[in-house]
Coordinates of C-alpha atoms in Angstrom, one line a residue:
M1 CA 26.9 39.1 -221.4
R2 CA 27.6 42.6 -220.0
R3 CA 27.5 45.7 -222.6
K4 CA 30.5 47.7 -222.6
T5 CA 30.2 51.4 -222.0
P6 CA 31.5 53.9 -224.6
G7 CA 34.4 54.5 -222.5
E8 CA 35.2 50.7 -222.1
A9 CA 34.7 50.2 -225.9
A10 CA 37.3 52.9 -226.8
W11 CA 39.8 51.8 -224.3
L12 CA 39.6 48.3 -225.9
A13 CA 39.5 49.5 -229.4
E14 CA 42.8 51.5 -229.0
R15 CA 44.8 48.6 -227.1
Y16 CA 43.3 45.6 -228.9
P17 CA 45.4 45.8 -231.9
S18 CA 48.7 45.7 -230.2
T19 CA 48.2 44.0 -226.8
P20 CA 48.0 40.2 -226.4
N21 CA 44.4 39.1 -225.4
A22 CA 45.6 37.8 -222.0
E23 CA 47.5 40.8 -221.0
L24 CA 44.6 43.2 -222.5
L25 CA 41.8 41.4 -220.4
E26 CA 44.0 41.7 -217.2
A27 CA 44.4 45.4 -217.8
F28 CA 40.9 45.7 -218.4
R29 CA 39.9 44.0 -215.4
A30 CA 42.4 46.3 -213.4
E31 CA 41.1 49.6 -215.1
F32 CA 37.1 48.8 -214.8
G33 CA 36.9 46.0 -212.3
W34 CA 35.5 43.3 -214.6
A35 CA 36.6 41.8 -217.9
P36 CA 34.7 39.9 -220.7
S37 CA 35.7 36.3 -221.7
A38 CA 38.3 35.7 -224.4
A39 CA 35.6 34.5 -226.9
S40 CA 33.6 37.5 -226.1
L41 CA 36.5 39.8 -226.7
A42 CA 37.3 38.2 -230.0
S43 CA 33.7 38.3 -231.2
W44 CA 33.4 42.0 -230.3
A45 CA 36.6 42.9 -232.2
H46 CA 35.5 40.8 -235.2
D47 CA 32.2 42.7 -235.2
R48 CA 33.7 45.8 -235.5
G49 CA 36.5 45.1 -237.7
I50 CA 39.4 45.5 -235.3
R51 CA 42.2 43.2 -236.1
K52 CA 45.5 42.7 -234.5
D53 CA 48.6 44.6 -235.9
D54 CA 50.4 41.5 -237.4
A55 CA 47.6 40.8 -239.6
H56 CA 48.3 43.9 -241.4
I57 CA 51.8 43.2 -242.0
D58 CA 53.1 42.1 -245.5
W59 CA 55.3 39.4 -244.4
R60 CA 56.4 38.7 -247.9
G61 CA 58.0 42.1 -248.0
H62 CA 60.2 41.4 -245.0
P63 CA 62.6 38.8 -245.8
E64 CA 64.4 39.5 -242.5
Y65 CA 61.3 38.0 -240.7
D66 CA 61.9 34.7 -242.2
E67 CA 65.6 34.7 -241.7
F68 CA 64.8 35.4 -237.7
L69 CA 62.2 32.7 -237.7
R70 CA 64.2 30.1 -239.3
A71 CA 66.9 30.6 -236.6
A72 CA 64.3 31.2 -233.5
I73 CA 61.9 28.3 -234.2
P74 CA 64.2 25.2 -233.4
G75 CA 64.0 24.2 -229.9
R76 CA 61.2 26.8 -228.9
T77 CA 57.5 26.6 -228.0
E78 CA 55.2 28.7 -230.2
R79 CA 54.9 31.2 -227.2
E80 CA 58.7 31.6 -226.9
I81 CA 58.9 32.2 -230.7
A82 CA 56.4 35.0 -230.5
D83 CA 58.1 36.4 -227.7
A84 CA 61.4 36.5 -229.5
F85 CA 59.9 37.9 -232.5
D86 CA 58.2 40.7 -230.3
A87 CA 61.6 41.5 -228.7
E88 CA 63.3 41.8 -232.0
F89 CA 60.9 43.6 -234.1
G90 CA 58.4 45.2 -231.8
I91 CA 55.6 42.9 -233.1
R92 CA 53.9 40.1 -231.4
P93 CA 52.7 37.5 -233.8
T94 CA 49.4 35.5 -233.1
R95 CA 50.0 31.8 -232.5
S96 CA 48.4 30.9 -235.6
R97 CA 50.9 33.3 -237.5
V98 CA 53.6 31.3 -235.9
K99 CA 52.1 28.0 -236.9
N100 CA 51.8 29.2 -240.4
A101 CA 55.3 30.4 -240.6
K102 CA 56.7 27.1 -239.1
A103 CA 54.5 25.2 -241.9
R104 CA 55.5 27.7 -244.8
L105 CA 59.4 27.5 -243.9
G106 CA 59.4 23.7 -243.3
V107 CA 61.0 24.2 -239.8
R108 CA 60.1 22.3 -236.9
S109 CA 60.5 23.2 -233.1
G110 CA 61.5 19.8 -232.2
T111 CA 59.7 20.4 -228.7
A112 CA 57.1 18.1 -227.4
G113 CA 54.5 20.9 -227.5
G114 CA 51.6 20.1 -224.7
R115 CA 52.8 16.4 -224.3
F116 CA 55.3 15.1 -221.9
E117 CA 58.6 14.6 -223.3
K118 CA 60.2 11.0 -223.6
G119 CA 61.8 10.3 -220.2
H120 CA 59.7 12.8 -218.3
A121 CA 59.4 11.8 -214.6
P122 CA 56.0 12.7 -212.6
A123 CA 56.4 15.4 -210.1
N124 CA 55.2 12.8 -207.4
K125 CA 57.5 9.8 -208.4
G126 CA 59.0 8.2 -205.5
R127 CA 57.2 10.5 -202.9
T128 CA 55.1 9.3 -200.1
W129 CA 51.9 11.0 -199.1
D130 CA 53.6 12.3 -196.0
E131 CA 56.4 13.9 -198.1
M132 CA 53.6 15.8 -200.3
G133 CA 51.7 16.9 -197.3
I134 CA 48.4 15.4 -198.3
P135 CA 46.1 15.4 -195.1
E136 CA 44.4 12.4 -193.9
E137 CA 40.8 13.3 -195.1
S138 CA 42.1 13.6 -198.6
R139 CA 43.9 10.4 -198.4
E140 CA 40.7 8.6 -197.4
R141 CA 39.0 10.1 -200.6
M142 CA 41.8 9.0 -202.7
R143 CA 41.8 5.5 -201.3
A144 CA 38.1 5.1 -202.1
T145 CA 38.6 5.9 -205.7
Q146 CA 42.1 4.3 -206.4
F147 CA 42.2 1.6 -209.1
K148 CA 43.2 -1.5 -207.0
R149 CA 45.7 -4.1 -208.3
G150 CA 43.6 -6.8 -210.3
G151 CA 40.7 -4.7 -210.2
L152 CA 38.2 -4.6 -213.1
P153 CA 36.2 -1.6 -214.3
W154 CA 32.8 -1.3 -213.0
D155 CA 31.0 -2.3 -216.2
T156 CA 33.1 -5.5 -216.7
L157 CA 30.8 -8.5 -217.7
P158 CA 31.4 -11.8 -216.1
V159 CA 33.0 -14.9 -218.0
G160 CA 29.9 -16.4 -219.9
A161 CA 28.0 -13.3 -220.5
E162 CA 26.7 -13.0 -223.9
R163 CA 26.2 -9.9 -226.2
V164 CA 24.9 -9.3 -229.8
T165 CA 27.0 -7.4 -232.0
K166 CA 25.9 -4.9 -234.7
D167 CA 25.8 -7.4 -237.5
G168 CA 23.6 -9.8 -235.4
Y169 CA 26.3 -12.3 -234.1
I170 CA 26.0 -13.7 -230.6
E171 CA 29.6 -13.2 -228.8
V172 CA 30.5 -15.0 -225.5
H173 CA 32.6 -13.5 -222.8
V174 CA 35.3 -16.1 -222.3
A175 CA 38.1 -14.4 -220.3
Q176 CA 38.5 -11.2 -218.1
H177 CA 41.8 -10.3 -219.7
R178 CA 43.5 -10.8 -223.1
R179 CA 44.7 -14.4 -223.7
E180 CA 47.1 -14.5 -226.8
K181 CA 46.1 -11.1 -228.5
A182 CA 44.3 -7.9 -228.0
N183 CA 40.4 -8.0 -227.9
D184 CA 40.2 -11.9 -227.7
Q185 CA 38.1 -12.0 -224.5
W186 CA 35.0 -12.4 -226.7
V187 CA 34.6 -15.3 -229.1
M188 CA 31.9 -15.7 -231.4
K189 CA 29.4 -18.2 -229.9
H190 CA 28.6 -20.2 -233.2
R191 CA 32.2 -21.1 -233.7
L192 CA 32.3 -22.4 -229.8
V193 CA 29.2 -24.5 -230.7
W194 CA 30.8 -25.8 -233.9
K195 CA 33.9 -26.7 -232.2
E196 CA 32.2 -28.6 -229.4
A197 CA 30.0 -30.5 -231.7
N198 CA 32.9 -31.5 -234.1
G199 CA 35.5 -31.9 -231.6
R200 CA 38.3 -29.7 -233.5
R201 CA 39.0 -26.1 -234.0
L202 CA 38.2 -24.2 -237.1
R203 CA 41.4 -24.6 -239.6
P204 CA 42.8 -21.3 -240.7
G205 CA 40.9 -19.9 -243.8
E206 CA 37.4 -21.8 -242.6
V207 CA 34.3 -20.0 -241.7
V208 CA 31.1 -21.2 -240.2
L209 CA 27.9 -20.5 -242.3
F210 CA 24.3 -20.6 -240.9
A211 CA 22.3 -23.0 -243.1
D212 CA 19.0 -21.2 -242.6
G213 CA 20.3 -17.7 -242.5
D214 CA 19.4 -17.1 -238.8
K215 CA 22.3 -16.0 -236.8
S216 CA 20.5 -16.7 -233.7
N217 CA 20.0 -20.4 -234.6
L218 CA 22.9 -22.2 -232.9
D219 CA 21.9 -25.9 -233.4
P220 CA 24.9 -27.7 -234.5
E221 CA 23.0 -29.2 -237.5
N222 CA 22.3 -25.5 -238.8
L223 CA 26.1 -24.7 -238.5
V224 CA 28.4 -25.8 -241.6
A225 CA 32.2 -25.0 -241.7
V226 CA 33.3 -24.1 -245.3
T227 CA 36.5 -22.6 -246.8
Q228 CA 36.8 -18.8 -247.5
A229 CA 37.2 -20.0 -251.2
E230 CA 33.9 -22.1 -250.8
N231 CA 32.2 -19.2 -249.3
I232 CA 33.3 -17.0 -252.1
G233 CA 32.0 -19.4 -254.7
L234 CA 28.6 -19.8 -252.8
Y235 CA 28.4 -15.8 -253.7
R236 CA 29.5 -16.2 -257.3
I237 CA 26.9 -18.6 -258.2
G238 CA 24.2 -17.0 -256.5
R239 CA 22.2 -20.0 -255.5
P240 CA 19.9 -19.4 -252.5
Y241 CA 19.8 -21.9 -249.6
A242 CA 17.4 -22.0 -246.7
D243 CA 18.6 -25.2 -244.7
R244 CA 21.3 -27.7 -244.3
E245 CA 20.3 -29.8 -247.3
T246 CA 19.9 -26.9 -249.8
L247 CA 23.3 -25.4 -248.4
M248 CA 25.2 -28.7 -248.9
G249 CA 23.6 -28.8 -252.6
A250 CA 25.0 -25.5 -253.4
L251 CA 28.4 -26.6 -252.0
E252 CA 28.7 -29.6 -254.2
I253 CA 28.0 -27.2 -257.1
V254 CA 30.8 -24.9 -256.0
R255 CA 33.0 -27.8 -255.3
L256 CA 32.3 -29.2 -258.7
N257 CA 33.1 -26.0 -260.6
A258 CA 36.4 -25.8 -258.7
A259 CA 37.4 -29.2 -259.8
I260 CA 36.6 -28.5 -263.4
S261 CA 38.5 -25.3 -263.2
K262 CA 41.4 -27.2 -261.9
A263 CA 41.1 -29.9 -264.5
E264 CA 41.0 -27.4 -267.2
M265 CA 44.1 -25.9 -266.2
R266 CA 46.1 -29.2 -265.6
P267 CA 49.2 -29.7 -267.7
R268 CA 48.8 -31.0 -271.4
R269 CA 50.7 -31.7 -274.4
C270 CA 51.2 -29.1 -277.3
C271 CA 49.2 -30.1 -280.4
A272 CA 52.0 -28.8 -282.5
C273 CA 55.1 -30.0 -281.0
G274 CA 54.0 -32.6 -278.6
E275 CA 55.9 -31.3 -275.4
E276 CA 54.1 -31.1 -272.4
F277 CA 53.3 -27.6 -270.9
R278 CA 51.2 -25.8 -268.4
P279 CA 48.5 -23.5 -270.1
R280 CA 48.1 -20.0 -269.1
F281 CA 44.3 -20.0 -270.0
K282 CA 41.6 -22.7 -270.2
R283 CA 41.5 -23.3 -274.0
Q284 CA 45.2 -23.1 -274.6
R285 CA 46.2 -26.2 -276.9
R286 CA 49.8 -25.1 -278.0
C287 CA 52.7 -24.3 -275.7
D288 CA 54.0 -20.6 -275.4
R289 CA 57.0 -21.4 -277.8
C290 CA 54.8 -22.6 -280.6
L291 CA 52.4 -19.8 -280.1
G292 CA 55.2 -17.4 -280.5
R293 CA 56.1 -18.9 -283.8
G294 CA 52.6 -18.1 -285.0

């Protein structure tokens, strides 16, 4: 970074507090034949404790500033707000000051900011290359890089390609474009293998488990479909399994526990009044009405 001479530093120090950086750098270049970058200028001023004039103003002591901003903010960009404030009071607030004022006052500009507004028409809409004056050599370069109708990105994998997810599952590429919903071009391979081996799709709520715990073993005998409730039950009993036989044994325990729980909550007759009721807990022997009587 070029070091500033004492004369250049004094020139900057005098004008920095009251001049926007863009105008200051342009004037500096016209005066000295070169100019530092905006970041270098800000760093230079910070190191020397030189601040913009608006940083020293007690905004809370000037209610007229807030009144003006409430009227000036709607429909204007931050730069336009700063211009209007400068024209009214002779002080140009920084962009951060304007943003803080908008948040503090709860007033929004209602503009699109740096985005295109809804309904914006591109500048080249409906215009041909001839109308835009594009030379032939430029057209050739544009044709070479244009995305053709029906084209695919260069890194698109062919149908049938496989990949391994971060969780260790193998996925198969089954389509180049979305089929029924987004991101359904890839399907878990073990689900496809199970479907082909059993001649049906998995029902809603069903998942496929690997009997030996190896996600790369896609032998149909190693794939067992269970409901999500059964899968949760396997976690709850904490019974390990290492092959299909031990997995099916653990599933029998889960299903037995589910059947017992269902039987324990079946309707029964109250031991006090004899009426049938549906219990709220397993050991409930009296209906709620009799329980309320004590």
